[in-house]
Short mmCIF file of C-alpha atoms in Angstrom, two decimals:
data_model
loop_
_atom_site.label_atom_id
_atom_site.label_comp_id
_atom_site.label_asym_id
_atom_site.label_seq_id
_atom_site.Cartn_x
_atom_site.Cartn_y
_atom_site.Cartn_z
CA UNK A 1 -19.78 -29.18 -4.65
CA UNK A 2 -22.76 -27.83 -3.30
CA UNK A 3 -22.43 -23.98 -3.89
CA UNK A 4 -26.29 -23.35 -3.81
CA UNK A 5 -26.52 -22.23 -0.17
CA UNK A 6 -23.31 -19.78 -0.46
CA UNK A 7 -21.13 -22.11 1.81
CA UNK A 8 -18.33 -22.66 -0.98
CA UNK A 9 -15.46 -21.27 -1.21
CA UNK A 10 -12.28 -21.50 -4.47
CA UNK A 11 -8.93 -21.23 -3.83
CA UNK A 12 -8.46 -19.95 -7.73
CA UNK A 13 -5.84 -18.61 -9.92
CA UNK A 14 -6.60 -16.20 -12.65
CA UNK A 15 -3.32 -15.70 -13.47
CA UNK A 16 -1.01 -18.39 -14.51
CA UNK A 17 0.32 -16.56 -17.51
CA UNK A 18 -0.37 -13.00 -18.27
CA UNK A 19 2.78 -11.43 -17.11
CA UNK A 20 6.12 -13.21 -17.48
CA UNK A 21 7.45 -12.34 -14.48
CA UNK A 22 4.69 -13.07 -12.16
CA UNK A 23 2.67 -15.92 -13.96
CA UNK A 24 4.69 -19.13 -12.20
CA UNK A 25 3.19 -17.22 -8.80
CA UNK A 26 -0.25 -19.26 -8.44
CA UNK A 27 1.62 -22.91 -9.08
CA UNK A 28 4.55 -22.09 -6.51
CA UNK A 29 2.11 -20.81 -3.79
CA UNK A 30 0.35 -23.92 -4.41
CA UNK A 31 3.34 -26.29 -4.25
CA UNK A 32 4.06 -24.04 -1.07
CA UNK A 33 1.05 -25.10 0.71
CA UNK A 34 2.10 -28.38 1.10
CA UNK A 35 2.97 -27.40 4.13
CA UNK A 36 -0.26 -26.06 5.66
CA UNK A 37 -2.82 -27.79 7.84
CA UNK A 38 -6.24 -27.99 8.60
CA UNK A 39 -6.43 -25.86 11.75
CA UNK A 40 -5.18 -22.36 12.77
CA UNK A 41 -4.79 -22.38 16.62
CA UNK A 42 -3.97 -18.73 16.92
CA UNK A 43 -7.46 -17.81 16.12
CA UNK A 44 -9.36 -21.04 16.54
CA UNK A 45 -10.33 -21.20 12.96
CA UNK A 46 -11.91 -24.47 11.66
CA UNK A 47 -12.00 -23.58 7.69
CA UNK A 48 -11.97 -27.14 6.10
CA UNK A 49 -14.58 -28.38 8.68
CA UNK A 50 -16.52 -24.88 8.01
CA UNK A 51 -16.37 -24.74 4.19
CA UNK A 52 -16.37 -26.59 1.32
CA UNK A 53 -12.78 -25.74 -0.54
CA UNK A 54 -12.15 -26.54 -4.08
CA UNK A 55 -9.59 -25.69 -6.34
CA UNK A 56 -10.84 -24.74 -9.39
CA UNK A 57 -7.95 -24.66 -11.23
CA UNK A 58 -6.84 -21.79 -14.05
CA UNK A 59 -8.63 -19.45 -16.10
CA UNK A 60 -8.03 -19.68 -19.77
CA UNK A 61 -6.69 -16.16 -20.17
CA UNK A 62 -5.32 -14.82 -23.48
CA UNK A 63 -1.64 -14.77 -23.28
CA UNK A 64 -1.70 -12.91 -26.01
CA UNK A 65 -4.45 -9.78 -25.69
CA UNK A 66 -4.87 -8.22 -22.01
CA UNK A 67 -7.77 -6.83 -22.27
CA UNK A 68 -9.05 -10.39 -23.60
CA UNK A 69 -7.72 -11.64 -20.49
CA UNK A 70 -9.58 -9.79 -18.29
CA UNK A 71 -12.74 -10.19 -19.93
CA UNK A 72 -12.33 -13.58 -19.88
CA UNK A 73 -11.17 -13.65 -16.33
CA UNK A 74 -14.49 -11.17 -15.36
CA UNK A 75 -16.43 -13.66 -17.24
CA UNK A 76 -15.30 -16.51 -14.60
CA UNK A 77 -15.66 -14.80 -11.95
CA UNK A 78 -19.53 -13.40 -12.63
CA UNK A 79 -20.34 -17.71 -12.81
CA UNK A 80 -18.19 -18.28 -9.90
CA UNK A 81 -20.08 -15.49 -7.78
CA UNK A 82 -23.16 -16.15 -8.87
CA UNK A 83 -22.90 -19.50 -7.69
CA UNK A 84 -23.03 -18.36 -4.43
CA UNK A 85 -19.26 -18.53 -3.56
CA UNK A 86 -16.60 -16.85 -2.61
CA UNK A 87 -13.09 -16.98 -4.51
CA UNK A 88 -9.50 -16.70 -3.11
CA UNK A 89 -7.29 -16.01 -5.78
CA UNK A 90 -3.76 -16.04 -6.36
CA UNK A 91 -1.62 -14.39 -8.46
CA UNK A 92 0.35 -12.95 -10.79
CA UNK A 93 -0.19 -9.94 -12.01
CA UNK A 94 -2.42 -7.63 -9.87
CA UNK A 95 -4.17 -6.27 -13.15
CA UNK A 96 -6.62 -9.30 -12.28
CA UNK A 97 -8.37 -7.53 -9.42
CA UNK A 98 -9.85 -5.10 -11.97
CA UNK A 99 -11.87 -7.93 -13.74
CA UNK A 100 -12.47 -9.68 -10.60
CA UNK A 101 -14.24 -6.48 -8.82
CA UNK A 102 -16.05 -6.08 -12.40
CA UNK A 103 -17.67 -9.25 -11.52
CA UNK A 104 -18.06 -8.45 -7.46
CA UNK A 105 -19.77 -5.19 -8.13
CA UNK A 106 -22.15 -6.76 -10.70
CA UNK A 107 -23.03 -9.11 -7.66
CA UNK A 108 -23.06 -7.15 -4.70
CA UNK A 109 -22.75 -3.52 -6.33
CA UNK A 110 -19.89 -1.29 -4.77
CA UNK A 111 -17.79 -2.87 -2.68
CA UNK A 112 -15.31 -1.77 0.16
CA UNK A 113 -11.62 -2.19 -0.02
CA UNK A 114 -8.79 -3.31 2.04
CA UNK A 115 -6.00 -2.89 -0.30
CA UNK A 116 -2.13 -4.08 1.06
CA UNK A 117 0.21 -2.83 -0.82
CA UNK A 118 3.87 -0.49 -1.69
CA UNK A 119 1.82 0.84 -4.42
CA UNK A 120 -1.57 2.84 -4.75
CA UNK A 121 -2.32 1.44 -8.17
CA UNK A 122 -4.19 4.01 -9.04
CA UNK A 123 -1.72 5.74 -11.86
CA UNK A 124 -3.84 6.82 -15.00
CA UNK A 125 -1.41 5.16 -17.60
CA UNK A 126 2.22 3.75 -18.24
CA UNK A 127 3.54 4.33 -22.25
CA UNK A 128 0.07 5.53 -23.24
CA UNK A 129 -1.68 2.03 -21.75
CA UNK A 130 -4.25 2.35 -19.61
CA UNK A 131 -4.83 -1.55 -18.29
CA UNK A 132 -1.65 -2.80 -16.25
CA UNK A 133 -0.87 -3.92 -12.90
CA UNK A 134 -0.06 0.12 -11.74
CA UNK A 135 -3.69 0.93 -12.50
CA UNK A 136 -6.14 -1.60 -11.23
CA UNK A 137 -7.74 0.42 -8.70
CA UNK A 138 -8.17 3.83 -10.98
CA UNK A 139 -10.27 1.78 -13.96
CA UNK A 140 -12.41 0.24 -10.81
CA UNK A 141 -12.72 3.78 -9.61
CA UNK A 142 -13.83 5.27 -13.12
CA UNK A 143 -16.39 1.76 -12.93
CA UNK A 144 -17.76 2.77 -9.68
CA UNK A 145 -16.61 -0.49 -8.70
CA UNK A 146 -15.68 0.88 -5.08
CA UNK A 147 -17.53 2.22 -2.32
CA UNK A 148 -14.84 4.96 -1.97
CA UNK A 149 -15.42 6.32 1.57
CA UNK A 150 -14.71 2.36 2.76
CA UNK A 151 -11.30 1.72 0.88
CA UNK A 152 -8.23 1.81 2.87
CA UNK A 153 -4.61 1.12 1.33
CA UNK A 154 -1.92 0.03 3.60
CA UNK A 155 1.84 -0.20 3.62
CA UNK A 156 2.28 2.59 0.97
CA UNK A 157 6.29 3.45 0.54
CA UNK A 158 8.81 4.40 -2.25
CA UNK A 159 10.27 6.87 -4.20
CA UNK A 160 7.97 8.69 -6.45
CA UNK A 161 7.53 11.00 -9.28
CA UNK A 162 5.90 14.25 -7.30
CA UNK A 163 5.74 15.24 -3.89
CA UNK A 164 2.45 14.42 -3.70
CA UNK A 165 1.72 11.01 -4.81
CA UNK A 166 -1.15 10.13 -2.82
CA UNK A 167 -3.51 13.27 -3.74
CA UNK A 168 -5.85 11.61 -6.17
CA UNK A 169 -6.39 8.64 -3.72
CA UNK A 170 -7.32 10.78 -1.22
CA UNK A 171 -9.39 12.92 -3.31
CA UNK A 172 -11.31 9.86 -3.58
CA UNK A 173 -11.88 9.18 -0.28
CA UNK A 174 -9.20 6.27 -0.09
CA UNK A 175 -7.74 6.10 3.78
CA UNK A 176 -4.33 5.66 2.71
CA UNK A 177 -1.63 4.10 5.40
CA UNK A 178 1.65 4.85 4.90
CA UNK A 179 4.32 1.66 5.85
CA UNK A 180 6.13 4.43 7.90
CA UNK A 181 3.24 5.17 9.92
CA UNK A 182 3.48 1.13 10.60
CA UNK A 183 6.95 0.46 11.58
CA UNK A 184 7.79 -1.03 14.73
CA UNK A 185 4.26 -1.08 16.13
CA UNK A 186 1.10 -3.47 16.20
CA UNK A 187 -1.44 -2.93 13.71
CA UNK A 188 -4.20 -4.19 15.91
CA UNK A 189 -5.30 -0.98 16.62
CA UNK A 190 -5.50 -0.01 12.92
CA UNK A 191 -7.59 -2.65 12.44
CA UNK A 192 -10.27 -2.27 14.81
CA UNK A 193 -10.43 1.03 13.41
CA UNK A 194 -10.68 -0.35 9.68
CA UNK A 195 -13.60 -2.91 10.97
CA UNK A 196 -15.44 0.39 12.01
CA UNK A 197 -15.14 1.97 9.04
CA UNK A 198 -16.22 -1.20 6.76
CA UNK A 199 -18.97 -2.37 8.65
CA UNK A 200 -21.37 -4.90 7.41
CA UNK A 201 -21.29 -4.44 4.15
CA UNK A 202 -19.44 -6.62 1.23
CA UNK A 203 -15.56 -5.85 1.70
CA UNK A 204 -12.91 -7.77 -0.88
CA UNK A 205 -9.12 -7.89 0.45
CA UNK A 206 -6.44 -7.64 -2.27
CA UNK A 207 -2.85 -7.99 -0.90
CA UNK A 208 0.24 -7.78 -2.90
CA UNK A 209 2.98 -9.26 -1.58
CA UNK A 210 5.39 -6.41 -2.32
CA UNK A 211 3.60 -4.73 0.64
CA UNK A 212 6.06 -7.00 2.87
CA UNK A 213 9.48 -5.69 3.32
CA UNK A 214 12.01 -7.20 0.75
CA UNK A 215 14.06 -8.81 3.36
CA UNK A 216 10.84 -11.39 4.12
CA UNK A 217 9.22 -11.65 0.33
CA UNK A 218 11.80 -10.82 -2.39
CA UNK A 219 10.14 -12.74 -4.93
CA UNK A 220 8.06 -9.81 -6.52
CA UNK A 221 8.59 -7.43 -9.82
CA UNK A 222 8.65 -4.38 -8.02
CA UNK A 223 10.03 -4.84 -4.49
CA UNK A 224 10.52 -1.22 -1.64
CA UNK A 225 12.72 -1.62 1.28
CA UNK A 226 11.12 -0.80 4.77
CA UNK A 227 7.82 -2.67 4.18
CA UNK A 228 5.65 -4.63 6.27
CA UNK A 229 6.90 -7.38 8.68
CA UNK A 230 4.88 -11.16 8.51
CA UNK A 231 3.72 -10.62 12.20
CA UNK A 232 1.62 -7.37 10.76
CA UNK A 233 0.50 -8.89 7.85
CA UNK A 234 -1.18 -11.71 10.17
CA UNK A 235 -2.71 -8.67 12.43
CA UNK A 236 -3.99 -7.18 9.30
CA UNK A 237 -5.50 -10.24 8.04
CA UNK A 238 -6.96 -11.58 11.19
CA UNK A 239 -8.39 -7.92 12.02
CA UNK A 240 -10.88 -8.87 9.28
CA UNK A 241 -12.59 -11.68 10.85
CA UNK A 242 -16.46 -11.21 11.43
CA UNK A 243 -16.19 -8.57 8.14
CA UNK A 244 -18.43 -9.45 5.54
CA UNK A 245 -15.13 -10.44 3.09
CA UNK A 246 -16.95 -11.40 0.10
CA UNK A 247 -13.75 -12.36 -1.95
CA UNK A 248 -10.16 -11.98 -1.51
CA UNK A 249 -6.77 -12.38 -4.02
CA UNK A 250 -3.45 -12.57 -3.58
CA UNK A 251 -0.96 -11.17 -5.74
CA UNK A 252 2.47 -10.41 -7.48
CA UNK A 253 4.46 -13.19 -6.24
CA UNK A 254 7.17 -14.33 -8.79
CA UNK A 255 8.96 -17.19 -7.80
CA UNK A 256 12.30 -16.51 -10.37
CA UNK A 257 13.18 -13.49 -7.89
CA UNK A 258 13.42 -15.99 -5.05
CA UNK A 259 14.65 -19.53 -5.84
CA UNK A 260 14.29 -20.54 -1.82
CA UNK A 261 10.71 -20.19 -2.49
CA UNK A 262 10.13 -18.25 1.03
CA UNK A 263 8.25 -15.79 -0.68
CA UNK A 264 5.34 -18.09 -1.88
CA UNK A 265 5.61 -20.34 1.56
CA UNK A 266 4.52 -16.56 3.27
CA UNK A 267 1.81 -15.82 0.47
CA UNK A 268 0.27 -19.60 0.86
CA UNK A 269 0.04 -19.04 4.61
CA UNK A 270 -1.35 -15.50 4.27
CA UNK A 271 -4.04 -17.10 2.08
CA UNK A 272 -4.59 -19.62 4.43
CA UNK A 273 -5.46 -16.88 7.18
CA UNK A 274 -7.51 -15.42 4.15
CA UNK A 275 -9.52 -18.53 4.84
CA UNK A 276 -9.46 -18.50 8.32
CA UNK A 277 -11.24 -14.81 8.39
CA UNK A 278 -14.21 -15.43 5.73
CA UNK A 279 -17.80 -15.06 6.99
CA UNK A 280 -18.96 -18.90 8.35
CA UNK A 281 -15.83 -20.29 9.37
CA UNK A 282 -16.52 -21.66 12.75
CA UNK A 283 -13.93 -20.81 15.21
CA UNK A 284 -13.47 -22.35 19.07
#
């Protein structure tokens, strides 16, 4: 693996077992992508024959301690980036982001956003905890892990506790995207618009999967009806290209909510377009 010159790249779970629910995610997405190939023809994306891809297998997290787990899983990551390469997770639980942008932001210091998702995860706390998956992006915010003016959430829905759920997001300079201002209409034209707004500098993606309508991915913990279709997901995805995507994860899939296994066939091809947009990857 030659990761000196910055041209490898790790499909990588962090996650195999810190929530119940959600930790048999990473080895069903990865029995899912079976069925991928080498080439994307919809975007002329050559990954394999642009990168060198390894699976690095599971980080040893603490199945016992959280907080454990994420320092361990931080610790990974800071000797994965340093190496010069750039990890695709999958997931499980999308507490991991926090650790993982611990370790970006130690690389490449704040980092832009693009965050897909029903949920903000930026609550403060759930029964007096501060650290779980509904508060990922509020401890990064706290860390000055984010470049705040260049973090944009999309396919926000559901019921909610106050009228104004979105106020401390904004506050922060989050653009946040509703999933109603998304229905029935290309996204292309959001994403040009995002591309502007991140520019050249390091971006990560995290996408849950929950940000997909139920009817497509119902293998999640915490599923909202009127979500995001597949097609949109690809446009939002393959808007990224030529971004400087310096890592990407993706999350919450939990296979006993959806015995067809449809949900983790759709997250191992949406990592595969993951792929297909990172910096390098020669396309014809």
């Amino acid at each position: 693996m030659e990761s000196s010159h910055g041209n490898c790249f790790n499909v990588f779970d962090a996650n195999s077992n810190i929530c119940v629910t959600s930790g048999f995610g990473p080895r069903r997405i990865r029995e899912e992508s079976v069925m991928l190939r080498t080439v994307n023809p919809s975007t002329g994306a050559l990954p394999f024959q642009s990168l060198m891809v390894a699976d690095l297998g599971d980080v040893n997290v603490n199945l016992y301690n959280l907080q454990d787990s994420c320092r361990r899983i931080q610790e990974a990551y800071e000797k994965i980036v340093a190496a010069g390469c750039i990890p695709l997770t999958l997931g499980g639980d999308h507490t991991i982001t926090y650790p993982i942008l611990q370790a970006m932001a130690k690389k490449h210091g704040p980092v832009g956003l693009l965050h897909v998702d029903a949920h903000t995860d930026t609550a403060d706390k759930a029964l007096g905890e501060k650290l779980y998956h509904g508060t990922p992006f509020r401890r990064c915010v706290e860390e000055g892990l984010l470049d705040c003016k260049r973090v944009v959430q999309i396919g926000i829905r559901g019921s909610s506790m106050t009228l104004d759920p979105y106020r401390y997001n904004r506050s922060q300079g989050f653009r946040v995207v509703l999933a109603e201002d998304c229905w029935m209409k290309s996204l292309v034209p959001l994403m040009g618009e995002v591309r502007q707004q991140m520019g050249g500098k390091p971006i990560y993606i995290s996408f849950d999967i929950d940000a997909l309508d139920p009817a497509y991915a119902p293998g999640t913990g915490t599923p909202e009806i009127a979500g995001l279709t597949p097609s949109q997901a690809l446009e939002i995805i393959r808007g990224c290209q030529g971004l400087n995507v310096v890592g990407c994860d993706l999350v919450e899939v939990s296979p006993p909510y959806d015995l067809s296994g449809n949900t983790a066939l759709l997250a191992a091809n949406l990592l595969f377009e993951m792929l297909c947009a990172l910096p390098k990857v020669t396309t014809v």
